[in-house]
CSV table of C-alpha atoms and ligand atoms in Angstrom, one decimal:
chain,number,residue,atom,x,y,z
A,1,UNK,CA,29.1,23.0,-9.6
A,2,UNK,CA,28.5,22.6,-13.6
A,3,UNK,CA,27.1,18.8,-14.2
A,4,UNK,CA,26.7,17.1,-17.5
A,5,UNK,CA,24.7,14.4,-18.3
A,6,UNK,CA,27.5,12.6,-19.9
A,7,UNK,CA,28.9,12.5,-16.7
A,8,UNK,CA,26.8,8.9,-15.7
A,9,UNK,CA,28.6,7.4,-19.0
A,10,UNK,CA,32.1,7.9,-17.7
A,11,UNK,CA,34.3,5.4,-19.3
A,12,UNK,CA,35.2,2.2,-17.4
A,13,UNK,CA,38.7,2.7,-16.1
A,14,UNK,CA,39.3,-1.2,-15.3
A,15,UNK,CA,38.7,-4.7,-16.8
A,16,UNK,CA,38.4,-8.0,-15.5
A,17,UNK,CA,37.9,-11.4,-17.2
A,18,UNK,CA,34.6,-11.6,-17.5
A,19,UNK,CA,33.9,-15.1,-17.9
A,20,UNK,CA,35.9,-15.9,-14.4
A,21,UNK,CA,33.7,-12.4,-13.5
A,22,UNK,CA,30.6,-14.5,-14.2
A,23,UNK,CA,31.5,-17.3,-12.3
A,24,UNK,CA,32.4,-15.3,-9.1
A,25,UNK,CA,28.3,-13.7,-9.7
A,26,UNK,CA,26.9,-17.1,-10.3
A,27,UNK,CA,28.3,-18.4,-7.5
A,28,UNK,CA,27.4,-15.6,-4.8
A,29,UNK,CA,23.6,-15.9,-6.6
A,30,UNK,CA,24.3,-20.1,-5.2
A,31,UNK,CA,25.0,-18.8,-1.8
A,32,UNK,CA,23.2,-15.8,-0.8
A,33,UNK,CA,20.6,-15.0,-3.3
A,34,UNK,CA,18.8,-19.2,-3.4
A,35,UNK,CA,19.0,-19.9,0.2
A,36,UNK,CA,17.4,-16.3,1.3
A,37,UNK,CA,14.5,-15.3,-1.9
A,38,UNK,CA,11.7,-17.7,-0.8
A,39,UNK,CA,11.3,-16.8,3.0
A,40,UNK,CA,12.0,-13.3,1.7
A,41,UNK,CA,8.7,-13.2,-1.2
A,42,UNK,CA,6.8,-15.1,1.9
A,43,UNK,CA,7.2,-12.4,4.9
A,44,UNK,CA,7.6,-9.6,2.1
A,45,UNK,CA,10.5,-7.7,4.0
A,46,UNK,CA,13.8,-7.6,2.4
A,47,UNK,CA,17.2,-9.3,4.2
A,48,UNK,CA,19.8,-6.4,5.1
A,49,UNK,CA,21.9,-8.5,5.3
A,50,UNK,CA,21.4,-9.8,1.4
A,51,UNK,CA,22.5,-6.1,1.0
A,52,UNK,CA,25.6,-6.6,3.5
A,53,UNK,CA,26.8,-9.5,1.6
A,54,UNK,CA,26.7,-8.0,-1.9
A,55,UNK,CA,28.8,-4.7,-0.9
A,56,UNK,CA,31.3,-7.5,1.1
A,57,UNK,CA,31.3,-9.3,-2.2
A,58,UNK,CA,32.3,-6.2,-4.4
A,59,UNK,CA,29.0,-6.0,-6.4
A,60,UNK,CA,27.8,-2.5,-5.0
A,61,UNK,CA,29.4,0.3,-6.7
A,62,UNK,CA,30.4,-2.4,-9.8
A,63,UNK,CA,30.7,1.3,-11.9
A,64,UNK,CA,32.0,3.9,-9.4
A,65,UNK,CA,35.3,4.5,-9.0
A,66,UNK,CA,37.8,3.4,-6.7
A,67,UNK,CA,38.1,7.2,-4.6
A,68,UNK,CA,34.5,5.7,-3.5
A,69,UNK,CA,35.6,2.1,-2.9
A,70,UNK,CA,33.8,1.4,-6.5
A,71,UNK,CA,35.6,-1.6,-9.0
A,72,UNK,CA,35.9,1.5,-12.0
A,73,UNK,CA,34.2,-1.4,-13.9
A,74,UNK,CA,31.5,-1.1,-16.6
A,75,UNK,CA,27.4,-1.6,-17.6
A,76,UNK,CA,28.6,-4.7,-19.6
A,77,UNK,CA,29.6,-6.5,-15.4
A,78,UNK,CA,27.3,-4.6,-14.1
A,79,UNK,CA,24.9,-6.5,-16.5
A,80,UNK,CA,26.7,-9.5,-16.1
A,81,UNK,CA,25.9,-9.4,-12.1
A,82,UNK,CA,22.4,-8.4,-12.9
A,83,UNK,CA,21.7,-11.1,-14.9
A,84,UNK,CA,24.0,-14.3,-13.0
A,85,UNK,CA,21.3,-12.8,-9.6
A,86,UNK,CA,18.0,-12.2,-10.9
A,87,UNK,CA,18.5,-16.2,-13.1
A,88,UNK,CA,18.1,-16.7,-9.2
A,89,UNK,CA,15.1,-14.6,-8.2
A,90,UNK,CA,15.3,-11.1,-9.5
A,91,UNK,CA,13.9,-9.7,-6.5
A,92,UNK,CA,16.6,-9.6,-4.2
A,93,UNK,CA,18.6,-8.9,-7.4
A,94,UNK,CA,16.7,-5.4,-7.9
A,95,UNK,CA,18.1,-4.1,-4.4
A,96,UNK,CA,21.9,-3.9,-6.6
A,97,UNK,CA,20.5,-1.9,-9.2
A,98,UNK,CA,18.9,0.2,-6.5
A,99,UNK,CA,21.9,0.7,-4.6
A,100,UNK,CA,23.9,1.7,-8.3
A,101,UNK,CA,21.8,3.8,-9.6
A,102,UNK,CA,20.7,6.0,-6.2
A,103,UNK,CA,24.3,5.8,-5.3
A,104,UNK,CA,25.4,6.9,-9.2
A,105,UNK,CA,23.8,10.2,-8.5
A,106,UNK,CA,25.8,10.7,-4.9
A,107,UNK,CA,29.3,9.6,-6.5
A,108,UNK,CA,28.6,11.0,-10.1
A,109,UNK,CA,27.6,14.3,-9.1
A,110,UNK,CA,27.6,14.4,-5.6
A,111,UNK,CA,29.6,16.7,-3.0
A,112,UNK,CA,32.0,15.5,-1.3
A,113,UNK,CA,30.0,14.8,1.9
A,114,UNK,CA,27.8,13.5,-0.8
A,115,UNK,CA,30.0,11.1,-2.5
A,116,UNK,CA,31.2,9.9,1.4
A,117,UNK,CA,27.5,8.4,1.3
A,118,UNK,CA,28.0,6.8,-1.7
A,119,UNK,CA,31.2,5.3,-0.1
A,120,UNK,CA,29.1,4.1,2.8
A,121,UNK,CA,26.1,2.6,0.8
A,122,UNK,CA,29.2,0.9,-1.2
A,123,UNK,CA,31.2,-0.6,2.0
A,124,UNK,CA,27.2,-1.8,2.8
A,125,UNK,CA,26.6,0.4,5.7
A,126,UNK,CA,23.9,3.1,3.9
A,127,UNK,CA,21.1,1.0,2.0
A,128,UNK,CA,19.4,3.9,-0.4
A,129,UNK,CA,16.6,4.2,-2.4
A,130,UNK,CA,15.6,6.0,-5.9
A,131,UNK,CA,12.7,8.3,-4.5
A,132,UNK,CA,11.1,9.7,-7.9
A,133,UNK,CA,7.5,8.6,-8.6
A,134,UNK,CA,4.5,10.1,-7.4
A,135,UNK,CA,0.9,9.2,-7.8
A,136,UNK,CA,0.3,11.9,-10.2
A,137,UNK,CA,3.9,11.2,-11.5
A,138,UNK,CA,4.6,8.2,-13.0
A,139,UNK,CA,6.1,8.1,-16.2
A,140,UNK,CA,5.3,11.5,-16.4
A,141,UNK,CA,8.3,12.5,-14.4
A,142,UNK,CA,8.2,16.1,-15.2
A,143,UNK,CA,5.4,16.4,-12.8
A,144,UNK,CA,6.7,15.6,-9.8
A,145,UNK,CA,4.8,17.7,-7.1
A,146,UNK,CA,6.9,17.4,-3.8
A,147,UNK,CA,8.1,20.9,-3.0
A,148,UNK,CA,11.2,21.5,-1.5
A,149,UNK,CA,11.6,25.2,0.1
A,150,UNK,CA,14.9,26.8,1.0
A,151,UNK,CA,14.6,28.2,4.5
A,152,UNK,CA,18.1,29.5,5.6
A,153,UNK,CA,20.9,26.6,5.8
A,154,UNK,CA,18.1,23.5,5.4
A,155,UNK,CA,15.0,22.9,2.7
A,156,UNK,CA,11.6,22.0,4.0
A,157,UNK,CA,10.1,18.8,1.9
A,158,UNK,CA,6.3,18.3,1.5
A,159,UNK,CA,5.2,15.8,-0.9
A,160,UNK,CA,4.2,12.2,-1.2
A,161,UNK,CA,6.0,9.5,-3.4
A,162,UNK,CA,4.6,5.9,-4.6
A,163,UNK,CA,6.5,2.5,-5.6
A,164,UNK,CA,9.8,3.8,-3.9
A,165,UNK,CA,11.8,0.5,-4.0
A,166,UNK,CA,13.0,-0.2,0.0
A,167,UNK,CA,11.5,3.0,0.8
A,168,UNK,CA,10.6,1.7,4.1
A,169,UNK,CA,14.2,0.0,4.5
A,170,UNK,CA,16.6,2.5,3.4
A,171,UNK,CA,18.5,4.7,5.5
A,172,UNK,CA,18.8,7.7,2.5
A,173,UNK,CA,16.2,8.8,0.5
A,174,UNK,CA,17.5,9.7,-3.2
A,175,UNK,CA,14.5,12.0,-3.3
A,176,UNK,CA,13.5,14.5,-6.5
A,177,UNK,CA,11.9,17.6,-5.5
A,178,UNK,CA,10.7,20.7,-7.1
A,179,UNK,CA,13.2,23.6,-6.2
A,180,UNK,CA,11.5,26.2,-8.8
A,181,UNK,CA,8.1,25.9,-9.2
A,182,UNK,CA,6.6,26.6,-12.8
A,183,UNK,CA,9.9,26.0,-14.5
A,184,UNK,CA,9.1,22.4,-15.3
A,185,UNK,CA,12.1,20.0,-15.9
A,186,UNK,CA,15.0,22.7,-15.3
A,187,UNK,CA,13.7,23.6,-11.4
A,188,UNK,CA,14.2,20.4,-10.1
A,189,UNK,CA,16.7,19.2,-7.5
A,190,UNK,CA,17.3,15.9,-5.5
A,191,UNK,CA,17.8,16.0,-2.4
A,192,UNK,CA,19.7,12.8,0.0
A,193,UNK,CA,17.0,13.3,2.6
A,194,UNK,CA,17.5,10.7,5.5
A,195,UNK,CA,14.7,8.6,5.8
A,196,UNK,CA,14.8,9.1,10.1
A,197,UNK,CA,14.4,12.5,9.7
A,198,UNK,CA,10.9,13.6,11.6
A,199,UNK,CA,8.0,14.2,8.9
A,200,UNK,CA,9.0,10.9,7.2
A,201,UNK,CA,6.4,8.0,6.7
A,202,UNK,CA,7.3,5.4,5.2
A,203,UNK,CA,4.1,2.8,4.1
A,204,UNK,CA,4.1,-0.8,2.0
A,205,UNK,CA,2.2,-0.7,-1.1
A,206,UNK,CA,0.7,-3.9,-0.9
A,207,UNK,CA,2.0,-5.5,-4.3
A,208,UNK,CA,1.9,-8.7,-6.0
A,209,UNK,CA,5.4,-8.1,-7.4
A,210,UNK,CA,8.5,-7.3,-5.9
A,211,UNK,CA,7.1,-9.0,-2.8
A,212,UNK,CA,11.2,-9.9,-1.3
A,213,UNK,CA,12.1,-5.8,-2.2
A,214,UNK,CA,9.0,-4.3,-1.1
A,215,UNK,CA,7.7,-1.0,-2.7
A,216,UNK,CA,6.1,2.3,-0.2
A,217,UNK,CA,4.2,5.7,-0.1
A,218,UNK,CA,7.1,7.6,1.2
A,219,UNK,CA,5.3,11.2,2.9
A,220,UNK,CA,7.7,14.2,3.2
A,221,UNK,CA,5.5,16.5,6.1
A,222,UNK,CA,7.4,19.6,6.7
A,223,UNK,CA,10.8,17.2,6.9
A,224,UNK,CA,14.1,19.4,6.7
A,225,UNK,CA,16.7,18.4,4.8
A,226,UNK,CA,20.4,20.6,4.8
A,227,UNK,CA,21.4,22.4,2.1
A,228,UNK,CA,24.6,20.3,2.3
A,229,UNK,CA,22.2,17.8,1.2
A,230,UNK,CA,21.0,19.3,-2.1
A,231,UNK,CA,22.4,17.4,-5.3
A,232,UNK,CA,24.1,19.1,-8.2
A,233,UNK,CA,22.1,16.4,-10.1
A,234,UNK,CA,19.3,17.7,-12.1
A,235,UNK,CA,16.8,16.3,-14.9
A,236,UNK,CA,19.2,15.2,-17.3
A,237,UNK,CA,21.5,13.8,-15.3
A,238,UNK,CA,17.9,11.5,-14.3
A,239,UNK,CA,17.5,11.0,-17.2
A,240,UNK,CA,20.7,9.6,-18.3
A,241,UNK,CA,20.7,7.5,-14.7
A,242,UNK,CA,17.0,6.2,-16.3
A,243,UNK,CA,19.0,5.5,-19.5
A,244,UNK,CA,21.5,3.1,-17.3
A,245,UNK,CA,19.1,1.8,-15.1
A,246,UNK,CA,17.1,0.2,-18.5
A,247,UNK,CA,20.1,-1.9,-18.9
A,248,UNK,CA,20.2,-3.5,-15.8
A,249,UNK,CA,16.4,-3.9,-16.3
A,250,UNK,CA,16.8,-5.8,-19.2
A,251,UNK,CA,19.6,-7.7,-17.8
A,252,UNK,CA,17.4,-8.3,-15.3
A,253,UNK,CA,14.2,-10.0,-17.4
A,254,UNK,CA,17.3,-11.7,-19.4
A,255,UNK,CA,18.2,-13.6,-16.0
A,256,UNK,CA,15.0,-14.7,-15.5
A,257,UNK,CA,13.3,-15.7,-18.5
A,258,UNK,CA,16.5,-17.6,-18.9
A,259,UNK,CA,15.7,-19.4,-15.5
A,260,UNK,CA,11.8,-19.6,-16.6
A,261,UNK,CA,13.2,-21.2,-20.2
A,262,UNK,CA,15.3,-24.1,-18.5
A,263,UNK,CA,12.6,-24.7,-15.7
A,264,UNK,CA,10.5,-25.3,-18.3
A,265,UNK,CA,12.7,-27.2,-21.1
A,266,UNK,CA,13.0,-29.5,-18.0
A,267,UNK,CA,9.6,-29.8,-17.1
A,268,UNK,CA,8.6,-30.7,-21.1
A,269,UNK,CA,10.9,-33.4,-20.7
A,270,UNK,CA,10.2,-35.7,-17.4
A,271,UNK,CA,5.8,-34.6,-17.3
A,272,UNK,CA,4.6,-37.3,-19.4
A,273,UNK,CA,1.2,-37.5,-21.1
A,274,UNK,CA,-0.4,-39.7,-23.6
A,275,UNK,CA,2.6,-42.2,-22.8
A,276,UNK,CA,5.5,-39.6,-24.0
A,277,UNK,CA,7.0,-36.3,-22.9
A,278,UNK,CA,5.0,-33.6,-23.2
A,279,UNK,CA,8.3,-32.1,-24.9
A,280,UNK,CA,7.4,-34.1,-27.7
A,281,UNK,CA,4.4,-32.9,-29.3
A,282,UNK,CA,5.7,-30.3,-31.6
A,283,UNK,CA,3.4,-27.7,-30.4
A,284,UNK,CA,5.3,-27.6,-26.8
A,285,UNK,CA,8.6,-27.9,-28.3
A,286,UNK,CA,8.3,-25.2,-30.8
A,287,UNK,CA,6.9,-23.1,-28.5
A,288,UNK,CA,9.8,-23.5,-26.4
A,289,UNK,CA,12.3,-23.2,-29.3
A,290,UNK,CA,10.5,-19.8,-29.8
A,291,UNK,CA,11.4,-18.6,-26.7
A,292,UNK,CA,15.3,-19.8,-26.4
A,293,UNK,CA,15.5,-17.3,-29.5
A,294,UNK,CA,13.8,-14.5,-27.4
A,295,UNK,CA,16.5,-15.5,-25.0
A,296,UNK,CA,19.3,-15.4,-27.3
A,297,UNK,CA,17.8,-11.9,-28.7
A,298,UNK,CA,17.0,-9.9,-25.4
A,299,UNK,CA,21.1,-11.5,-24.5
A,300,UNK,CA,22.4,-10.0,-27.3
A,301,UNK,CA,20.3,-6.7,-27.4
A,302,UNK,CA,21.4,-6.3,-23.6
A,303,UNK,CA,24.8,-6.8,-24.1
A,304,UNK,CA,25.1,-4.7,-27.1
A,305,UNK,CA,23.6,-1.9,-25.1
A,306,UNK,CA,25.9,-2.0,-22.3
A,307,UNK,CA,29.0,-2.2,-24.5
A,308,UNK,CA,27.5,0.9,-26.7
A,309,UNK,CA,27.3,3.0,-23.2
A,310,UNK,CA,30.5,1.8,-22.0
A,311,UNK,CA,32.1,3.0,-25.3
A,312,UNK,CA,31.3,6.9,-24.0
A,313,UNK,CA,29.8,7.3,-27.4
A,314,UNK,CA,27.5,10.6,-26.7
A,315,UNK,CA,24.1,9.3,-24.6
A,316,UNK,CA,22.4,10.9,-27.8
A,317,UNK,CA,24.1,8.0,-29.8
A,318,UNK,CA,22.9,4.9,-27.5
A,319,UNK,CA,19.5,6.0,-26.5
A,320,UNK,CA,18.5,3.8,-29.7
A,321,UNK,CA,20.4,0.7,-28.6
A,322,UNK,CA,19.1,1.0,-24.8
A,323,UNK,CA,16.0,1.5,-25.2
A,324,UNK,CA,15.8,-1.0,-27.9
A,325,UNK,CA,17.3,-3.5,-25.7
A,326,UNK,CA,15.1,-2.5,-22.6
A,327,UNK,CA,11.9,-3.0,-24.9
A,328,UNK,CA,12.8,-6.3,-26.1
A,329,UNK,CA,13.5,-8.0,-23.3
A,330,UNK,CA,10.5,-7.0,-20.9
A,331,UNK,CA,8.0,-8.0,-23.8
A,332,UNK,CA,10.3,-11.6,-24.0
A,333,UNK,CA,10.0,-12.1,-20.6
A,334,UNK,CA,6.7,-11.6,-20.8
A,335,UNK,CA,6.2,-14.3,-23.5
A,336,UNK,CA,8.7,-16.6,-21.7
A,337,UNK,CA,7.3,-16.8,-18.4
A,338,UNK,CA,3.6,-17.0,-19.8
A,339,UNK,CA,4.9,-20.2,-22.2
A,340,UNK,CA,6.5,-21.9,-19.3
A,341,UNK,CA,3.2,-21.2,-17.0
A,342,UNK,CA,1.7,-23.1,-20.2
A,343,UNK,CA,3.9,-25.6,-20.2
A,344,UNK,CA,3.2,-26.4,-16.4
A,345,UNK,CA,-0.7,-27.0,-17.2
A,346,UNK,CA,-2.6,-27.2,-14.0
A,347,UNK,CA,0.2,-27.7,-12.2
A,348,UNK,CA,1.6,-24.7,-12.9
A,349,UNK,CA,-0.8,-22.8,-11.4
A,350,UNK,CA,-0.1,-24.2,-7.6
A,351,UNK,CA,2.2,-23.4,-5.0
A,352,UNK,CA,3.7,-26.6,-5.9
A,353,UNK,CA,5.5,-25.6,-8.9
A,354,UNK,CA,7.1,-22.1,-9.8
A,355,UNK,CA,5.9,-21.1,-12.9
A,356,UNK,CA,3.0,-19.1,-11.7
A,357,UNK,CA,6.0,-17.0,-9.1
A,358,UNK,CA,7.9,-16.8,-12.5
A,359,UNK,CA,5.0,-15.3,-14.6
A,360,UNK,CA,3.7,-13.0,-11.9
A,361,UNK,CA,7.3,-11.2,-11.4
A,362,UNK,CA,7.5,-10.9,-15.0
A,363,UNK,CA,4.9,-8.8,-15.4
A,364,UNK,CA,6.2,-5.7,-13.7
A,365,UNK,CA,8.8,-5.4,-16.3
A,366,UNK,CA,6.5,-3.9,-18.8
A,367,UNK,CA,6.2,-1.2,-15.9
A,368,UNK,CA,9.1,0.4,-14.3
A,369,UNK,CA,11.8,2.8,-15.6
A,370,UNK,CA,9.9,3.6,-18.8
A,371,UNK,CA,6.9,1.3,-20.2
A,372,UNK,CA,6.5,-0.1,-23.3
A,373,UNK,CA,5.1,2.8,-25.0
A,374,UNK,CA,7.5,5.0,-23.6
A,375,UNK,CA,10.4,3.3,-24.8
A,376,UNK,CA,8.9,3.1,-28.4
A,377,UNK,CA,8.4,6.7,-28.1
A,378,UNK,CA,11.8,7.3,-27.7
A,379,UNK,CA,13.0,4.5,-30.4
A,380,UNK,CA,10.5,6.2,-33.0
A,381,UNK,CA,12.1,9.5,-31.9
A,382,UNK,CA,15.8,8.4,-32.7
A,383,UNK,CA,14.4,7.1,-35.7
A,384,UNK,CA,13.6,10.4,-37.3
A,385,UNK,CA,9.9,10.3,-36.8
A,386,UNK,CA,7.9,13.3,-35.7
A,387,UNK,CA,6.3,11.7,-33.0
A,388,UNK,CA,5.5,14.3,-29.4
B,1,LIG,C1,7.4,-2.9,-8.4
B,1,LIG,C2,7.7,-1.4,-8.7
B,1,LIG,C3,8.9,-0.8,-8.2
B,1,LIG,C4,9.1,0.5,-8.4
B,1,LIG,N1,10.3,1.1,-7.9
B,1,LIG,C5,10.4,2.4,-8.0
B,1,LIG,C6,11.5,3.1,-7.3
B,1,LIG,O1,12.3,2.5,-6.6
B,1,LIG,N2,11.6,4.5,-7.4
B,1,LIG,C7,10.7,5.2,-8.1
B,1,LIG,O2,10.8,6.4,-8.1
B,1,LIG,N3,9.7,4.6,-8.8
B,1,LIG,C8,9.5,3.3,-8.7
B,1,LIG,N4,8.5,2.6,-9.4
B,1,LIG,C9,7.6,3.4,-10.2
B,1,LIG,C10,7.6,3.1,-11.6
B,1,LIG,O3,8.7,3.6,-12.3
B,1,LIG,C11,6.2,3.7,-12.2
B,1,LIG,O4,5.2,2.8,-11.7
B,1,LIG,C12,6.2,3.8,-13.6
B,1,LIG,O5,7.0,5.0,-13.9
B,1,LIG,C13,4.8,3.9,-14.1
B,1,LIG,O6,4.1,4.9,-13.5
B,1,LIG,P1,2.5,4.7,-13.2
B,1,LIG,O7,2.4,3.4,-12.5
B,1,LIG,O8,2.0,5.9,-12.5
B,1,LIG,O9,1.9,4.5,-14.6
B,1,LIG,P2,1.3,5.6,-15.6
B,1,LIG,O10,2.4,6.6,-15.9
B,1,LIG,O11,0.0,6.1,-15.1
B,1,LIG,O12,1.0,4.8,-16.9
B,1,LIG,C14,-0.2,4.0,-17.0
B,1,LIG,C15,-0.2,3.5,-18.5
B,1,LIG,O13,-0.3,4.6,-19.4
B,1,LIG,C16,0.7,4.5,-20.3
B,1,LIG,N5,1.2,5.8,-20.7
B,1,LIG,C17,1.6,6.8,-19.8
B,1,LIG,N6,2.0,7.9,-20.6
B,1,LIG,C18,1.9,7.6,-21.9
B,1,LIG,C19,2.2,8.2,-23.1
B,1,LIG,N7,2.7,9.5,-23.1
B,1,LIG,N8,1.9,7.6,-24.2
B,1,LIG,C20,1.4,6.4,-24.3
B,1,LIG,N9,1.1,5.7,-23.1
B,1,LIG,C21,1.4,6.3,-21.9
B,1,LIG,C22,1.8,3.7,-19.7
B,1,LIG,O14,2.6,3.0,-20.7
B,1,LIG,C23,1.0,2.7,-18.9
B,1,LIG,O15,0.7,1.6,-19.7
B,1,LIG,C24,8.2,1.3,-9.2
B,1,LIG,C25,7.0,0.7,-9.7
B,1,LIG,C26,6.8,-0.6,-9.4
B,1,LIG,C27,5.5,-1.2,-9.9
């Protein structure tokens, strides 16, 4: 089956009022993401059934399309759910973006038995997980080391994978393997390996991020996998799920430097020093004016990314805007979260207030899905410049 990277930019075949759209998100972040995040961070093990109730409310599969039990909807609510979660906790949020972008590769590309896993992981029964890094691999996709050997009807895996979002929770492994070793990019294949299978260990990283979506080691030791199970998906089509996948990240950081922002405004106002607000020495209040323009910028950046991908323009076309958008709003996030642990002096560094949780989560944006350098990289590229 011939795949094109293009393929992850169909065109959104239905609308919805998105402002009545944003209200149904906010409201689902009210019920099931507030009441479930704390207890979640604290035993570090994710809630299934956070994953249940965001298939039952529609929001996995927001992009695929209805043959799948997808909404045919586009980045822009995608984004929009992204962003009404993670203003919650962007934790729990993460395990959507998971689910859409593993399961974009099954209903993109996928067979049919393929795509009927996608349908699955939509209706909430099939929890998946992207399964791409490697300790020698990290931005560095290219070198991915796992092995996967054709024997007969099935593939033997061997290989070991690192920060694998719900490694250790999924029930399908969305995992990139080298088919064709020595031909680089164009020899590799994924693989929806099921994470039962014998020869798979799954292990917690021990992270200071991420802590209510926990990250593994995922071990492949001699695990066979069908051949019914090989995807048609192949580096680019990655690479344009990567391309995706950096709007919802920046959707994400958007949601919760928002969050970090208003804590903070709040906090400026009722902590009272020298007799007044705190909110009313200059120096606090212009820092936090600073920041509700990085709020408004990493908004608009986001959102003018997702409309550019829905558009179908060619992926050639929106890199620019993506990746611009996906830099900007993990640095402002950054800044936000860090002003807001400033405003909350002492304070702010106890258990007793959250601005130390909010500046601590932040700092894993930088990280995933292409770092900071690796997104200028590819902005200075579109640009014209002759950078490698
Ligand atoms: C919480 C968390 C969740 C994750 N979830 C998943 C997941 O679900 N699935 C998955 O497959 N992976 C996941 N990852 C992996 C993540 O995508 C990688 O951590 C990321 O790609 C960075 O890889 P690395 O940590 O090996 O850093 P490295 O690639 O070793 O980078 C280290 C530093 O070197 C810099 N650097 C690297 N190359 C260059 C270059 N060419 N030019 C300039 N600077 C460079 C980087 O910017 C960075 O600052 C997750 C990671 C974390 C922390």
């Amino acid at each position: 089956m011939a795949v094109s990277k293009e393929g992850a930019r169909a065109r959104p075949v239905n609308s919805v009022d998105r402002e009545a759209f944003r209200d149904m998100c906010r409201a689902f972040a009210q019920r099931e993401v507030a009441p479930r995040w704390q207890q979640a961070d604290r035993d570090r093990a994710f809630p299934r059934d956070f994953y249940v109730a965001m298939a039952k409310a529609g929001l996995i599969g927001l992009t695929a399309d209805e043959s799948v039990g997808g909404a045919g909807l586009g980045a822009y609510e995608e984004a929009i759910a992204m962003e009404e979660m993670s203003r919650i906790n962007p934790n729990l949020a993460v395990a959507m973006l998971v689910q859409n972008v593993a399961g974009s590769l099954l209903y993109e590309y996928g067979t049919d038995a393929q795509r009927e896993i996608a349908r699955r992981t939509i209706a909430g029964e099939c929890l998946v997980a992207i399964t791409v890094t490697e300790p020698e691999a990290g931005n560095d996709v290219q070198n991915v080391q796992t092995r996967a050997v054709r024997d007969g009807d099935h593939w033997v895996l061997d290989g070991l994978k690192s920060f694998i979002t719900l490694g250790g929770d999924a029930d399908v492994l969305v995992t990139l393997a080298q088919t064709e070793p020595g031909t680089g990019r164009r020899g590799m294949r994924f693989f929806a390996v099921d994470r039962h299978s014998p020869g798979v260990t799954a292990t917690q990283i021990d992270a200071y991020v991420n802590r209510p979506a926990p990250t593994y080691r995922i071990q492949f030791d001699q695990v066979k996998v069908p051949e019914s199970r090989r995807l048609p998906a192949g580096f680019a089509e990655i690479m344009a799920g990567f391309n995706r996948e950096r709007i919802m990240v920046a959707a994400r950081w958007l949601g919760h430097m928002h969050h970090a922002l208003q804590w903070a405004t709040e906090y400026a106002q009722v902590r009272r020093q020298f007799g007044r607000p705190i909110g009313a020495n200059q120096s606090i209040a212009f820092q936090l004016a600073q920041c509700h323009v990085d709020v408004q910028a990493a908004r608009h950046l986001t959102y003018h990314a997702a409309e550019r991908w829905d558009s179908g323009a060619p992926l050639r076309d929106v890199i620019l805007d993506v990746s611009s958008a996906k830099l900007f709003a993990t640095q402002a996030v950054v800044r936000v979260t860090q002003t807001a642990l400033h405003v909350g002096g002492g304070w702010g560094l106890t258990e007793e207030l959250p601005a130390m949780r909010m500046a601590m989560d932040a700092l894993v944006a930088p990280v995933t899905v292409g770092s900071y350098e690796i997104q200028l990289r590819s902005i200075a590229r579109e640009m014209g410049l002759p950078v490698d």
